[in-house]
Amino acid sequence: MRLVLVGPPGAGKGTQAMRLKEKYKIPQLSTGDMLRAAVEAGTPAGIAAKAILDKGGLVPDETVVGIIGERIAAPDAKAGFILDGFPRTVRQAEALEKILAAKNMDLDAVIELKVDNEALLGRIAKRASETLASGGTVRVDDNPEAFKIRLSAYHAQTAPVAAYYAQRGLLKTVDGMAPVDAVTSDIEQRLDG
Ligand code: ADP
């Protein structure tokens, strides 16, 4: 199973990806997690990406395409994967198509999580306060200013990715406002049905 999860920041992609990965026994490939790990490790890609990440902008397509190309080539991704946070631009979607075609692979489905803008801001604030309460470190980009930039990047650059996949007959849109379990069963039904 090769899946893509698309949705605005705070839509619940990570939460749903964790569940799908258990069910289908495939890895979750989150470009956000990979970039944060690169920043943490101080790699050249991480050093270059840090300021953009902190502000909430999108890092260059070449950077993420390079990272994801390497990750998809790893042995554990042979049987499938869930892409979480990639592709975020149509250029990234086109690059992904080429990477997969070179391996004689294609995507099975693209799941779009739809959530109202107003609900998203509340979710991000909740995530930040829960993280603080549990003694964790809040993501640098989980603040209202960076969130606004992330949301507008989503509408300007990532929403066209959903249209791109709709044209190819791959897009399955689910209501991301529903309770977490209901979203999961909706996704599973759409994939298995
Ligand atoms: P969220 O979906 O909550 O915004 P992510 O963890 O997916 O969080 O991404 C965090 C940040 O990482 C983004 O705001 C962006 O700066 C960077 N990023 C992640 N994936 C991509 C991508 N495919 N293209 C460009 N930038 C990316």
PDB file of C-alpha atoms and ligand atoms in Angstrom:
ATOM      1  CA  MET A   1       0.000   0.000   0.000  1.00  0.00           C
ATOM      2  CA  ARG A   2       1.427   3.371  -1.029  1.00  0.00           C
ATOM      3  CA  LEU A   3      -0.468   6.302   0.408  1.00  0.00           C
ATOM      4  CA  VAL A   4      -0.237  10.067   0.605  1.00  0.00           C
ATOM      5  CA  LEU A   5      -1.920  12.109   3.355  1.00  0.00           C
ATOM      6  CA  VAL A   6      -2.775  15.680   2.439  1.00  0.00           C
ATOM      7  CA  GLY A   7      -4.316  18.281   4.707  1.00  0.00           C
ATOM      8  CA  PRO A   8      -3.659  21.603   6.389  1.00  0.00           C
ATOM      9  CA  PRO A   9      -1.363  21.861   9.431  1.00  0.00           C
ATOM     10  CA  GLY A  10      -3.207  20.506  12.458  1.00  0.00           C
ATOM     11  CA  ALA A  11      -5.597  18.399  10.348  1.00  0.00           C
ATOM     12  CA  GLY A  12      -4.493  15.207  12.075  1.00  0.00           C
ATOM     13  CA  LYS A  13      -2.261  13.698   9.387  1.00  0.00           C
ATOM     14  CA  GLY A  14       0.281  12.480  11.923  1.00  0.00           C
ATOM     15  CA  THR A  15      -2.385  10.909  14.151  1.00  0.00           C
ATOM     16  CA  GLN A  16      -4.011   9.065  11.268  1.00  0.00           C
ATOM     17  CA  ALA A  17      -0.650   8.044   9.789  1.00  0.00           C
ATOM     18  CA  MET A  18       0.284   6.347  13.094  1.00  0.00           C
ATOM     19  CA  ARG A  19      -2.872   4.259  12.927  1.00  0.00           C
ATOM     20  CA  LEU A  20      -2.539   3.389   9.250  1.00  0.00           C
ATOM     21  CA  LYS A  21       1.043   2.326   9.780  1.00  0.00           C
ATOM     22  CA  GLU A  22      -0.078  -0.187  12.430  1.00  0.00           C
ATOM     23  CA  LYS A  23      -2.872  -1.509  10.274  1.00  0.00           C
ATOM     24  CA  TYR A  24      -0.961  -1.904   7.022  1.00  0.00           C
ATOM     25  CA  LYS A  25       2.491  -2.542   8.577  1.00  0.00           C
ATOM     26  CA  ILE A  26       4.147   0.133   6.467  1.00  0.00           C
ATOM     27  CA  PRO A  27       6.357   3.036   7.568  1.00  0.00           C
ATOM     28  CA  GLN A  28       5.135   6.605   8.002  1.00  0.00           C
ATOM     29  CA  LEU A  29       7.414   8.982   6.109  1.00  0.00           C
ATOM     30  CA  SER A  30       6.971  12.494   7.501  1.00  0.00           C
ATOM     31  CA  THR A  31       9.078  15.163   5.803  1.00  0.00           C
ATOM     32  CA  GLY A  32       8.397  17.465   8.775  1.00  0.00           C
ATOM     33  CA  ASP A  33       9.897  14.876  11.169  1.00  0.00           C
ATOM     34  CA  MET A  34      12.826  14.276   8.812  1.00  0.00           C
ATOM     35  CA  LEU A  35      13.535  18.004   8.524  1.00  0.00           C
ATOM     36  CA  ARG A  36      13.324  18.499  12.291  1.00  0.00           C
ATOM     37  CA  ALA A  37      15.727  15.559  12.741  1.00  0.00           C
ATOM     38  CA  ALA A  38      18.096  17.145  10.191  1.00  0.00           C
ATOM     39  CA  VAL A  39      17.971  20.448  12.102  1.00  0.00           C
ATOM     40  CA  GLU A  40      18.645  18.605  15.352  1.00  0.00           C
ATOM     41  CA  ALA A  41      21.568  16.687  13.828  1.00  0.00           C
ATOM     42  CA  GLY A  42      22.999  19.853  12.278  1.00  0.00           C
ATOM     43  CA  THR A  43      23.302  18.373   8.768  1.00  0.00           C
ATOM     44  CA  PRO A  44      23.811  20.839   5.872  1.00  0.00           C
ATOM     45  CA  ALA A  45      20.157  20.371   4.823  1.00  0.00           C
ATOM     46  CA  GLY A  46      19.044  20.967   8.407  1.00  0.00           C
ATOM     47  CA  ILE A  47      21.152  24.098   8.815  1.00  0.00           C
ATOM     48  CA  ALA A  48      19.744  25.501   5.548  1.00  0.00           C
ATOM     49  CA  ALA A  49      16.147  24.634   6.469  1.00  0.00           C
ATOM     50  CA  LYS A  50      16.038  25.821  10.082  1.00  0.00           C
ATOM     51  CA  ALA A  51      15.064  29.472   9.566  1.00  0.00           C
ATOM     52  CA  ILE A  52      12.348  28.530   7.052  1.00  0.00           C
ATOM     53  CA  LEU A  53      10.921  25.840   9.331  1.00  0.00           C
ATOM     54  CA  ASP A  54      10.850  28.138  12.338  1.00  0.00           C
ATOM     55  CA  LYS A  55       8.924  30.800  10.426  1.00  0.00           C
ATOM     56  CA  GLY A  56       6.437  28.323   8.954  1.00  0.00           C
ATOM     57  CA  GLY A  57       7.429  28.585   5.285  1.00  0.00           C
ATOM     58  CA  LEU A  58       8.077  25.736   2.872  1.00  0.00           C
ATOM     59  CA  VAL A  59      11.648  24.547   2.382  1.00  0.00           C
ATOM     60  CA  PRO A  60      12.816  24.284  -1.252  1.00  0.00           C
ATOM     61  CA  ASP A  61      11.357  21.465  -3.337  1.00  0.00           C
ATOM     62  CA  GLU A  62      14.850  20.117  -4.163  1.00  0.00           C
ATOM     63  CA  THR A  63      15.620  19.643  -0.465  1.00  0.00           C
ATOM     64  CA  VAL A  64      12.540  17.611   0.372  1.00  0.00           C
ATOM     65  CA  VAL A  65      12.540  15.699  -2.908  1.00  0.00           C
ATOM     66  CA  GLY A  66      16.140  14.647  -2.181  1.00  0.00           C
ATOM     67  CA  ILE A  67      15.264  13.555   1.351  1.00  0.00           C
ATOM     68  CA  ILE A  68      12.167  11.629   0.344  1.00  0.00           C
ATOM     69  CA  GLY A  69      13.861  10.003  -2.673  1.00  0.00           C
ATOM     70  CA  GLU A  70      16.490   8.516  -0.378  1.00  0.00           C
ATOM     71  CA  ARG A  71      13.932   7.445   2.188  1.00  0.00           C
ATOM     72  CA  ILE A  72      11.702   5.692  -0.355  1.00  0.00           C
ATOM     73  CA  ALA A  73      14.737   3.740  -1.563  1.00  0.00           C
ATOM     74  CA  ALA A  74      15.303   2.265   1.930  1.00  0.00           C
ATOM     75  CA  PRO A  75      14.450  -1.449   2.336  1.00  0.00           C
ATOM     76  CA  ASP A  76      11.566  -0.909   4.776  1.00  0.00           C
ATOM     77  CA  ALA A  77       9.681   1.184   2.190  1.00  0.00           C
ATOM     78  CA  LYS A  78       9.702  -1.601  -0.417  1.00  0.00           C
ATOM     79  CA  ALA A  79       6.349  -2.998   0.695  1.00  0.00           C
ATOM     80  CA  GLY A  80       4.726   0.416   0.876  1.00  0.00           C
ATOM     81  CA  PHE A  81       4.626   3.645   2.872  1.00  0.00           C
ATOM     82  CA  ILE A  82       2.496   6.511   4.075  1.00  0.00           C
ATOM     83  CA  LEU A  83       3.720   9.924   2.988  1.00  0.00           C
ATOM     84  CA  ASP A  84       2.811  12.527   5.606  1.00  0.00           C
ATOM     85  CA  GLY A  85       3.513  16.138   4.641  1.00  0.00           C
ATOM     86  CA  PHE A  86       4.836  15.331   1.174  1.00  0.00           C
ATOM     87  CA  PRO A  87       4.129  16.297  -1.591  1.00  0.00           C
ATOM     88  CA  ARG A  88       3.294  19.847  -0.543  1.00  0.00           C
ATOM     89  CA  THR A  89       3.626  21.485  -3.977  1.00  0.00           C
ATOM     90  CA  VAL A  90       2.654  20.343  -7.469  1.00  0.00           C
ATOM     91  CA  ARG A  91       6.367  20.279  -8.375  1.00  0.00           C
ATOM     92  CA  GLN A  92       6.953  17.851  -5.511  1.00  0.00           C
ATOM     93  CA  ALA A  93       4.028  15.714  -6.719  1.00  0.00           C
ATOM     94  CA  GLU A  94       5.545  15.600 -10.204  1.00  0.00           C
ATOM     95  CA  ALA A  95       8.948  14.680  -8.772  1.00  0.00           C
ATOM     96  CA  LEU A  96       7.353  11.914  -6.708  1.00  0.00           C
ATOM     97  CA  GLU A  97       5.665  10.513  -9.796  1.00  0.00           C
ATOM     98  CA  LYS A  98       9.079  10.287 -11.497  1.00  0.00           C
ATOM     99  CA  ILE A  99      10.762   8.688  -8.477  1.00  0.00           C
ATOM    100  CA  LEU A 100       8.037   6.041  -8.311  1.00  0.00           C
ATOM    101  CA  ALA A 101       7.857   5.461 -12.062  1.00  0.00           C
ATOM    102  CA  ALA A 102      11.601   4.722 -12.089  1.00  0.00           C
ATOM    103  CA  LYS A 103      10.871   1.904  -9.633  1.00  0.00           C
ATOM    104  CA  ASN A 104       7.763   0.738 -11.507  1.00  0.00           C
ATOM    105  CA  MET A 105       5.640   1.872  -8.607  1.00  0.00           C
ATOM    106  CA  ASP A 106       2.585   4.038  -8.280  1.00  0.00           C
ATOM    107  CA  LEU A 107       0.368   5.402  -5.550  1.00  0.00           C
ATOM    108  CA  ASP A 108      -2.720   3.530  -4.376  1.00  0.00           C
ATOM    109  CA  ALA A 109      -4.540   6.517  -2.932  1.00  0.00           C
ATOM    110  CA  VAL A 110      -4.259  10.072  -1.671  1.00  0.00           C
ATOM    111  CA  ILE A 111      -6.281  10.854   1.454  1.00  0.00           C
ATOM    112  CA  GLU A 112      -7.256  14.462   1.950  1.00  0.00           C
ATOM    113  CA  LEU A 113      -8.278  15.522   5.481  1.00  0.00           C
ATOM    114  CA  LYS A 114     -10.659  18.479   5.327  1.00  0.00           C
ATOM    115  CA  VAL A 115     -10.775  20.753   8.388  1.00  0.00           C
ATOM    116  CA  ASP A 116     -12.083  24.328   8.786  1.00  0.00           C
ATOM    117  CA  ASN A 117      -9.469  27.043   9.208  1.00  0.00           C
ATOM    118  CA  GLU A 118     -10.949  28.209  12.519  1.00  0.00           C
ATOM    119  CA  ALA A 119     -10.767  24.721  14.029  1.00  0.00           C
ATOM    120  CA  LEU A 120      -7.100  24.393  13.054  1.00  0.00           C
ATOM    121  CA  LEU A 121      -5.877  27.331  15.089  1.00  0.00           C
ATOM    122  CA  GLY A 122      -7.633  25.901  18.169  1.00  0.00           C
ATOM    123  CA  ARG A 123      -6.044  22.496  17.600  1.00  0.00           C
ATOM    124  CA  ILE A 124      -2.549  23.940  17.323  1.00  0.00           C
ATOM    125  CA  ALA A 125      -3.032  25.949  20.524  1.00  0.00           C
ATOM    126  CA  LYS A 126      -4.290  22.805  22.275  1.00  0.00           C
ATOM    127  CA  ARG A 127      -1.340  20.745  21.026  1.00  0.00           C
ATOM    128  CA  ALA A 128       1.080  23.391  22.329  1.00  0.00           C
ATOM    129  CA  SER A 129      -0.536  23.569  25.774  1.00  0.00           C
ATOM    130  CA  GLU A 130      -0.754  19.780  26.116  1.00  0.00           C
ATOM    131  CA  THR A 131       2.902  19.461  25.176  1.00  0.00           C
ATOM    132  CA  LEU A 132       3.853  22.058  27.792  1.00  0.00           C
ATOM    133  CA  ALA A 133       1.673  20.381  30.433  1.00  0.00           C
ATOM    134  CA  SER A 134       3.412  17.054  29.853  1.00  0.00           C
ATOM    135  CA  GLY A 135       6.837  18.684  30.187  1.00  0.00           C
ATOM    136  CA  GLY A 136       7.646  18.505  26.458  1.00  0.00           C
ATOM    137  CA  THR A 137       9.058  21.133  24.129  1.00  0.00           C
ATOM    138  CA  VAL A 138       6.587  22.981  21.916  1.00  0.00           C
ATOM    139  CA  ARG A 139       7.450  23.077  18.213  1.00  0.00           C
ATOM    140  CA  VAL A 140       8.978  26.439  17.318  1.00  0.00           C
ATOM    141  CA  ASP A 141       6.410  26.808  14.512  1.00  0.00           C
ATOM    142  CA  ASP A 142       3.394  26.075  16.747  1.00  0.00           C
ATOM    143  CA  ASN A 143       2.687  29.740  17.482  1.00  0.00           C
ATOM    144  CA  PRO A 144       0.015  31.965  15.905  1.00  0.00           C
ATOM    145  CA  GLU A 145       2.399  33.890  13.593  1.00  0.00           C
ATOM    146  CA  ALA A 146       4.132  30.823  12.119  1.00  0.00           C
ATOM    147  CA  PHE A 147       0.828  28.997  11.977  1.00  0.00           C
ATOM    148  CA  LYS A 148      -0.707  31.722   9.804  1.00  0.00           C
ATOM    149  CA  ILE A 149       2.185  31.361   7.369  1.00  0.00           C
ATOM    150  CA  ARG A 150       1.851  27.537   7.378  1.00  0.00           C
ATOM    151  CA  LEU A 151      -1.853  27.817   6.685  1.00  0.00           C
ATOM    152  CA  SER A 152      -1.451  30.268   3.845  1.00  0.00           C
ATOM    153  CA  ALA A 153       1.340  28.121   2.340  1.00  0.00           C
ATOM    154  CA  TYR A 154      -1.127  25.250   2.499  1.00  0.00           C
ATOM    155  CA  HIS A 155      -3.888  27.089   0.675  1.00  0.00           C
ATOM    156  CA  ALA A 156      -1.593  28.624  -1.934  1.00  0.00           C
ATOM    157  CA  GLN A 157       0.740  25.709  -2.632  1.00  0.00           C
ATOM    158  CA  THR A 158      -0.660  22.455  -1.271  1.00  0.00           C
ATOM    159  CA  ALA A 159      -4.364  22.728  -2.088  1.00  0.00           C
ATOM    160  CA  PRO A 160      -3.426  22.444  -5.811  1.00  0.00           C
ATOM    161  CA  VAL A 161      -1.784  19.101  -4.969  1.00  0.00           C
ATOM    162  CA  ALA A 162      -5.210  17.735  -3.989  1.00  0.00           C
ATOM    163  CA  ALA A 163      -6.591  18.922  -7.340  1.00  0.00           C
ATOM    164  CA  TYR A 164      -3.633  17.297  -9.098  1.00  0.00           C
ATOM    165  CA  TYR A 165      -4.498  13.924  -7.565  1.00  0.00           C
ATOM    166  CA  ALA A 166      -8.223  14.384  -8.084  1.00  0.00           C
ATOM    167  CA  GLN A 167      -7.520  14.691 -11.801  1.00  0.00           C
ATOM    168  CA  ARG A 168      -5.694  11.377 -11.640  1.00  0.00           C
ATOM    169  CA  GLY A 169      -8.593   9.681  -9.854  1.00  0.00           C
ATOM    170  CA  LEU A 170      -6.553   9.039  -6.705  1.00  0.00           C
ATOM    171  CA  LEU A 171      -8.062  11.553  -4.274  1.00  0.00           C
ATOM    172  CA  LYS A 172     -10.264  10.404  -1.395  1.00  0.00           C
ATOM    173  CA  THR A 173     -11.508  13.284   0.737  1.00  0.00           C
ATOM    174  CA  VAL A 174     -12.567  12.613   4.327  1.00  0.00           C
ATOM    175  CA  ASP A 175     -14.111  14.862   6.978  1.00  0.00           C
ATOM    176  CA  GLY A 176     -11.245  15.673   9.345  1.00  0.00           C
ATOM    177  CA  MET A 177     -13.618  17.502  11.721  1.00  0.00           C
ATOM    178  CA  ALA A 178     -15.097  14.179  12.897  1.00  0.00           C
ATOM    179  CA  PRO A 179     -13.724  12.472  16.063  1.00  0.00           C
ATOM    180  CA  VAL A 180     -10.331  10.778  15.569  1.00  0.00           C
ATOM    181  CA  ASP A 181     -11.748   7.212  15.548  1.00  0.00           C
ATOM    182  CA  ALA A 182     -14.452   8.165  13.059  1.00  0.00           C
ATOM    183  CA  VAL A 183     -11.841   9.683  10.737  1.00  0.00           C
ATOM    184  CA  THR A 184      -9.795   6.478  10.974  1.00  0.00           C
ATOM    185  CA  SER A 185     -12.737   4.241  10.102  1.00  0.00           C
ATOM    186  CA  ASP A 186     -13.736   6.548   7.278  1.00  0.00           C
ATOM    187  CA  ILE A 187     -10.226   6.312   5.812  1.00  0.00           C
ATOM    188  CA  GLU A 188     -10.144   2.529   6.232  1.00  0.00           C
ATOM    189  CA  GLN A 189     -13.499   2.150   4.544  1.00  0.00           C
ATOM    190  CA  ARG A 190     -12.416   4.299   1.639  1.00  0.00           C
ATOM    191  CA  LEU A 191      -9.232   2.258   1.252  1.00  0.00           C
ATOM    192  CA  ASP A 192     -10.704  -1.207   1.721  1.00  0.00           C
ATOM    193  CA  GLY A 193     -14.088  -0.656   0.149  1.00  0.00           C
TER     194      GLY A 193
HETATM  195  P1  ADP B   1       2.350  20.520   9.730  1.00  0.00           P
HETATM  196  O1  ADP B   1       1.673  19.634   8.736  1.00  0.00           O
HETATM  197  O2  ADP B   1       1.695  20.497  11.082  1.00  0.00           O
HETATM  198  O3  ADP B   1       2.564  21.928   9.250  1.00  0.00           O
HETATM  199  P2  ADP B   1       4.934  19.150   9.328  1.00  0.00           P
HETATM  200  O4  ADP B   1       5.663  18.500  10.446  1.00  0.00           O
HETATM  201  O5  ADP B   1       4.415  18.299   8.253  1.00  0.00           O
HETATM  202  O6  ADP B   1       3.801  19.992  10.057  1.00  0.00           O
HETATM  203  O7  ADP B   1       5.874  20.258   8.632  1.00  0.00           O
HETATM  204  C1  ADP B   1       6.548  21.243   9.384  1.00  0.00           C
HETATM  205  C2  ADP B   1       7.354  22.163   8.462  1.00  0.00           C
HETATM  206  O8  ADP B   1       8.330  21.410   7.732  1.00  0.00           O
HETATM  207  C3  ADP B   1       6.574  22.897   7.381  1.00  0.00           C
HETATM  208  O9  ADP B   1       5.967  24.068   7.868  1.00  0.00           O
HETATM  209  C4  ADP B   1       7.680  23.187   6.362  1.00  0.00           C
HETATM  210  O10 ADP B   1       8.502  24.244   6.780  1.00  0.00           O
HETATM  211  C5  ADP B   1       8.531  21.938   6.418  1.00  0.00           C
HETATM  212  N1  ADP B   1       8.102  20.910   5.436  1.00  0.00           N
HETATM  213  C6  ADP B   1       7.625  19.677   5.730  1.00  0.00           C
HETATM  214  N2  ADP B   1       7.347  18.998   4.610  1.00  0.00           N
HETATM  215  C7  ADP B   1       7.645  19.828   3.577  1.00  0.00           C
HETATM  216  C8  ADP B   1       7.569  19.712   2.163  1.00  0.00           C
HETATM  217  N3  ADP B   1       7.104  18.599   1.574  1.00  0.00           N
HETATM  218  N4  ADP B   1       7.960  20.769   1.402  1.00  0.00           N
HETATM  219  C9  ADP B   1       8.416  21.887   1.969  1.00  0.00           C
HETATM  220  N5  ADP B   1       8.511  22.074   3.286  1.00  0.00           N
HETATM  221  C10 ADP B   1       8.149  21.061   4.097  1.00  0.00           C
END
